[in-house]
mmCIF file of C-alpha atoms in Angstrom:
data_model
loop_
_atom_site.group_PDB
_atom_site.id
_atom_site.type_symbol
_atom_site.label_atom_id
_atom_site.label_comp_id
_atom_site.label_asym_id
_atom_site.label_seq_id
_atom_site.Cartn_x
_atom_site.Cartn_y
_atom_site.Cartn_z
ATOM 1 C CA MET N 1 161.180 61.778 41.631
ATOM 2 C CA THR N 2 161.890 59.635 44.692
ATOM 3 C CA LEU N 3 163.329 56.268 43.710
ATOM 4 C CA THR N 4 162.534 52.948 45.213
ATOM 5 C CA THR N 5 165.077 50.354 46.375
ATOM 6 C CA THR N 6 164.555 46.625 46.894
ATOM 7 C CA VAL N 7 166.564 44.660 49.552
ATOM 8 C CA GLU N 8 166.611 41.248 51.111
ATOM 9 C CA HIS N 9 166.010 41.684 54.819
ATOM 10 C CA GLN N 10 167.267 39.043 57.280
ATOM 11 C CA ARG N 11 164.434 38.127 59.653
ATOM 12 C CA ALA N 12 164.821 37.118 63.228
ATOM 13 C CA ASP N 13 163.882 33.541 62.389
ATOM 14 C CA GLY N 14 166.672 33.299 59.821
ATOM 15 C CA HIS N 15 164.463 33.627 56.798
ATOM 16 C CA THR N 16 164.704 36.530 54.396
ATOM 17 C CA LEU N 17 161.977 38.918 53.332
ATOM 18 C CA ARG N 18 162.107 41.088 50.250
ATOM 19 C CA LEU N 19 161.345 44.712 51.002
ATOM 20 C CA THR N 20 161.016 47.703 48.674
ATOM 21 C CA PHE N 21 161.261 51.093 50.223
ATOM 22 C CA ALA N 22 161.352 54.870 49.322
ATOM 23 C CA GLU N 23 163.173 57.466 51.425
ATOM 24 C CA PRO N 24 162.195 61.085 51.909
ATOM 25 C CA ASP N 25 164.691 63.688 50.480
ATOM 26 C CA GLY N 26 164.629 65.517 53.836
ATOM 27 C CA VAL N 27 163.977 64.833 57.437
ATOM 28 C CA VAL N 28 162.221 61.464 58.157
ATOM 29 C CA ARG N 29 158.950 62.140 60.043
ATOM 30 C CA GLY N 30 158.313 58.460 60.706
ATOM 31 C CA GLY N 31 157.704 55.164 58.878
ATOM 32 C CA LEU N 32 154.821 53.649 56.967
ATOM 33 C CA VAL N 33 154.387 50.017 56.093
ATOM 34 C CA VAL N 34 152.380 49.683 52.858
ATOM 35 C CA LEU N 35 150.352 46.530 52.296
ATOM 36 C CA HIS N 36 149.195 46.163 48.716
ATOM 37 C CA GLU N 37 147.596 43.604 46.398
ATOM 38 C CA GLU N 38 150.678 43.770 44.101
ATOM 39 C CA ALA N 39 152.550 41.331 46.225
ATOM 40 C CA GLU N 40 155.399 39.382 44.449
ATOM 41 C CA GLU N 41 156.703 42.223 42.339
ATOM 42 C CA VAL N 42 156.476 46.047 42.834
ATOM 43 C CA GLU N 43 154.719 47.393 39.726
ATOM 44 C CA GLU N 44 154.649 50.986 38.561
ATOM 45 C CA GLY N 45 151.519 51.991 40.500
ATOM 46 C CA LEU N 46 152.921 50.689 43.820
ATOM 47 C CA GLY N 47 156.256 52.356 43.139
ATOM 48 C CA LEU N 48 154.491 55.699 42.595
ATOM 49 C CA LEU N 49 152.563 55.201 45.813
ATOM 50 C CA LEU N 50 155.675 54.519 47.799
ATOM 51 C CA ALA N 51 157.349 57.605 46.321
ATOM 52 C CA GLY N 52 154.288 59.733 46.887
ATOM 53 C CA LEU N 53 154.217 58.936 50.591
ATOM 54 C CA ALA N 54 157.948 59.402 50.840
ATOM 55 C CA GLY N 55 157.471 62.794 49.346
ATOM 56 C CA GLU N 56 155.314 63.589 52.362
ATOM 57 C CA GLY N 57 158.338 62.835 54.675
ATOM 58 C CA TRP N 58 157.624 59.131 55.566
ATOM 59 C CA LEU N 59 160.185 56.316 55.175
ATOM 60 C CA THR N 60 157.864 54.019 53.240
ATOM 61 C CA VAL N 61 158.373 50.277 52.897
ATOM 62 C CA THR N 62 156.318 47.393 51.394
ATOM 63 C CA PRO N 63 156.960 43.774 52.139
ATOM 64 C CA HIS N 64 156.648 41.360 49.217
ATOM 65 C CA LEU N 65 153.868 38.875 50.138
ATOM 66 C CA ASP N 66 152.347 35.829 48.489
ATOM 67 C CA ARG N 67 148.712 37.053 48.493
ATOM 68 C CA ASP N 68 147.430 33.784 46.951
ATOM 69 C CA ASN N 69 148.446 31.778 50.062
ATOM 70 C CA LEU N 70 148.431 34.509 52.630
ATOM 71 C CA THR N 71 147.437 33.534 56.143
ATOM 72 C CA GLN N 72 147.047 35.875 59.161
ATOM 73 C CA GLN N 73 150.210 34.444 60.701
ATOM 74 C CA ASP N 74 152.179 35.058 57.509
ATOM 75 C CA LEU N 75 150.944 38.644 57.344
ATOM 76 C CA LEU N 76 151.784 39.389 61.000
ATOM 77 C CA GLU N 77 155.193 37.817 60.752
ATOM 78 C CA ALA N 78 156.059 39.773 57.600
ATOM 79 C CA THR N 79 154.692 42.971 59.216
ATOM 80 C CA ASP N 80 156.720 42.376 62.391
ATOM 81 C CA ALA N 81 159.831 41.913 60.213
ATOM 82 C CA THR N 82 159.164 45.144 58.360
ATOM 83 C CA LEU N 83 158.585 47.023 61.532
ATOM 84 C CA ALA N 84 161.975 45.675 62.855
ATOM 85 C CA TRP N 85 163.543 46.998 59.657
ATOM 86 C CA LEU N 86 162.117 50.449 60.339
ATOM 87 C CA ALA N 87 163.305 50.333 63.973
ATOM 88 C CA ASP N 88 166.832 49.451 62.807
ATOM 89 C CA ARG N 89 166.718 52.698 60.829
ATOM 90 C CA GLY N 90 165.910 54.717 63.869
ATOM 91 C CA VAL N 91 162.107 55.101 63.404
ATOM 92 C CA GLN N 92 160.416 55.309 66.817
ATOM 93 C CA ALA N 93 157.506 52.876 67.378
ATOM 94 C CA ASP N 94 154.977 55.691 68.048
ATOM 95 C CA LEU N 95 155.793 57.144 64.652
ATOM 96 C CA VAL N 96 155.034 54.047 62.621
ATOM 97 C CA GLY N 97 151.811 53.414 60.704
ATOM 98 C CA VAL N 98 150.368 50.879 58.293
ATOM 99 C CA VAL N 99 148.325 51.589 55.175
ATOM 100 C CA GLY N 100 146.743 49.197 52.783
ATOM 101 C CA PHE N 101 144.949 49.551 49.494
ATOM 102 C CA ASP N 102 142.276 47.300 48.012
ATOM 103 C CA LEU N 103 143.160 43.752 49.244
ATOM 104 C CA GLY N 104 145.903 45.383 51.309
ATOM 105 C CA GLY N 105 143.237 47.406 53.024
ATOM 106 C CA THR N 106 141.896 44.168 54.538
ATOM 107 C CA ALA N 107 145.461 43.231 55.632
ATOM 108 C CA ALA N 108 145.956 46.693 57.206
ATOM 109 C CA LEU N 109 142.806 46.227 59.378
ATOM 110 C CA VAL N 110 144.067 42.724 60.455
ATOM 111 C CA VAL N 111 147.433 44.230 61.491
ATOM 112 C CA ALA N 112 145.793 47.166 63.210
ATOM 113 C CA SER N 113 143.649 44.664 65.273
ATOM 114 C CA ASN N 114 146.701 42.652 66.424
ATOM 115 C CA ARG N 115 149.460 45.204 66.750
ATOM 116 C CA ARG N 116 149.753 48.486 68.540
ATOM 117 C CA LEU N 117 150.854 51.114 66.044
ATOM 118 C CA GLY N 118 150.693 54.876 65.828
ATOM 119 C CA ALA N 119 147.995 54.795 63.113
ATOM 120 C CA ALA N 120 146.489 52.627 60.360
ATOM 121 C CA VAL N 121 144.534 53.340 57.250
ATOM 122 C CA SER N 122 142.548 50.979 54.972
ATOM 123 C CA VAL N 123 141.570 52.313 51.538
ATOM 124 C CA GLY N 124 139.153 49.814 50.084
ATOM 125 C CA GLY N 125 139.216 46.110 50.851
ATOM 126 C CA GLN N 126 137.399 42.847 50.577
ATOM 127 C CA GLY N 127 137.578 39.323 51.847
ATOM 128 C CA VAL N 128 140.848 37.488 51.506
ATOM 129 C CA THR N 129 141.123 33.667 51.924
ATOM 130 C CA GLY N 130 142.862 32.919 55.147
ATOM 131 C CA LEU N 131 142.180 36.327 56.784
ATOM 132 C CA PRO N 132 139.330 37.141 59.191
ATOM 133 C CA VAL N 133 136.118 38.866 58.163
ATOM 134 C CA LEU N 134 136.487 42.605 58.684
ATOM 135 C CA VAL N 135 133.384 43.215 60.760
ATOM 136 C CA GLU N 136 134.431 40.454 63.110
ATOM 137 C CA ILE N 137 137.737 42.059 64.016
ATOM 138 C CA ALA N 138 137.058 45.825 63.841
ATOM 139 C CA GLY N 139 135.871 45.943 67.506
ATOM 140 C CA ARG N 140 139.318 44.556 68.509
ATOM 141 C CA LEU N 141 141.330 47.430 66.911
ATOM 142 C CA THR N 142 144.423 48.365 69.005
ATOM 143 C CA SER N 143 145.735 51.133 66.603
ATOM 144 C CA PRO N 144 143.865 54.271 65.582
ATOM 145 C CA TRP N 145 142.211 53.308 62.306
ATOM 146 C CA LEU N 146 140.732 55.046 59.324
ATOM 147 C CA GLY N 147 138.794 52.908 56.831
ATOM 148 C CA MET N 148 137.494 54.238 53.473
ATOM 149 C CA TYR N 149 135.256 52.033 51.375
ATOM 150 C CA GLY N 150 133.247 52.185 48.221
ATOM 151 C CA ASP N 151 130.154 50.056 47.556
ATOM 152 C CA ALA N 152 130.207 49.877 43.666
ATOM 153 C CA GLY N 153 126.684 51.285 43.688
ATOM 154 C CA ASP N 154 125.442 48.114 45.537
ATOM 155 C CA GLU N 155 122.977 48.633 48.352
ATOM 156 C CA ALA N 156 124.143 45.531 50.205
ATOM 157 C CA GLY N 157 127.682 46.733 49.940
ATOM 158 C CA GLY N 158 126.767 49.998 51.502
ATOM 159 C CA ALA N 159 125.034 48.248 54.400
ATOM 160 C CA GLU N 160 128.259 46.271 55.012
ATOM 161 C CA VAL N 161 130.255 49.505 55.268
ATOM 162 C CA GLU N 162 127.763 50.819 57.779
ATOM 163 C CA GLN N 163 128.046 47.538 59.815
ATOM 164 C CA LEU N 164 131.870 47.903 59.741
ATOM 165 C CA ARG N 165 131.511 51.478 61.020
ATOM 166 C CA ASP N 166 129.361 50.312 63.940
ATOM 167 C CA ALA N 167 131.794 47.488 64.853
ATOM 168 C CA ALA N 168 134.860 49.815 64.698
ATOM 169 C CA ALA N 169 133.123 52.263 66.930
ATOM 170 C CA THR N 170 133.183 49.762 69.777
ATOM 171 C CA ALA N 171 137.041 49.617 69.779
ATOM 172 C CA ASN N 172 139.019 51.368 72.465
ATOM 173 C CA VAL N 173 141.004 53.508 69.935
ATOM 174 C CA ALA N 174 140.051 56.373 67.600
ATOM 175 C CA THR N 175 138.330 55.057 64.452
ATOM 176 C CA ASN N 176 136.635 56.582 61.449
ATOM 177 C CA VAL N 177 134.867 54.807 58.573
ATOM 178 C CA VAL N 178 134.128 56.850 55.446
ATOM 179 C CA HIS N 179 131.641 55.519 52.917
ATOM 180 C CA TYR N 180 131.914 56.494 49.225
ATOM 181 C CA PRO N 181 128.675 55.494 47.484
ATOM 182 C CA GLY N 182 129.165 54.328 44.037
ATOM 183 C CA ALA N 183 132.969 53.983 44.185
ATOM 184 C CA ASN N 184 134.500 50.561 43.678
ATOM 185 C CA HIS N 185 137.070 48.797 45.902
ATOM 186 C CA ARG N 186 139.977 50.343 43.996
ATOM 187 C CA PHE N 187 138.531 53.905 43.695
ATOM 188 C CA ASP N 188 140.023 53.868 40.224
ATOM 189 C CA ALA N 189 136.719 54.767 38.484
ATOM 190 C CA ASP N 190 136.097 57.834 40.768
ATOM 191 C CA PRO N 191 139.004 60.314 40.634
ATOM 192 C CA ALA N 192 137.330 62.712 43.077
ATOM 193 C CA ALA N 193 136.826 59.985 45.651
ATOM 194 C CA ALA N 194 140.414 58.701 45.102
ATOM 195 C CA ALA N 195 141.754 62.270 45.628
ATOM 196 C CA GLU N 196 139.800 62.770 48.798
ATOM 197 C CA ALA N 197 140.817 59.399 50.184
ATOM 198 C CA TRP N 198 144.481 60.222 49.576
ATOM 199 C CA GLN N 199 144.109 63.538 51.441
ATOM 200 C CA ARG N 200 142.295 61.786 54.315
ATOM 201 C CA THR N 201 145.095 59.246 54.498
ATOM 202 C CA LEU N 202 147.723 61.988 54.767
ATOM 203 C CA ASN N 203 145.694 63.853 57.362
ATOM 204 C CA TRP N 204 145.147 60.790 59.518
ATOM 205 C CA PHE N 205 148.864 60.115 59.668
ATOM 206 C CA ASP N 206 149.585 63.869 60.296
ATOM 207 C CA ALA N 207 147.207 63.716 63.220
ATOM 208 C CA HIS N 208 148.304 60.494 64.885
ATOM 209 C CA LEU N 209 152.081 60.119 63.998
ATOM 210 C CA ARG N 210 153.668 62.974 65.875
#
């Protein structure tokens, strides 16, 4: 199994950012920045996620963020520092993507609306204090973006997903919003939806990071 490593990365502003990463066993196809709700410490689930993506050939790295006090500026600065870390390791800019899960899905959409990356994926997501409302920024996407959302069986939640799809469709990049009726934000109560979302994630990066 691919192991994860945690390092202290020196940022351009002199501050340090803790990063945890997993490296592929073979050739590095590109790099993925993983944004996740497990912010301060990398727990087992996030470690497995990093290892799983590394197993697909991606140099995969997650910045440690304080999600309780996270602002858009904090998020973008941490992402920029993480992108710089990938560049230092020889990963070309057009072979870099961002992916976020649950609360990290919201963060991934924010990044994809403010930075030009090869591709971005959001799996689940909901409002985060200090970050913009999703439907308000989806039309400003600057990176090809795939969003996958459940609605927990709530009709209003389903309508919000459809509104997000309409907003994203106005962006000048490729977008796709997939609605999973009945699934929750984490997809943890619907193994079939979770498995499909995982495959769609891999397919999106395969299609856009090459």
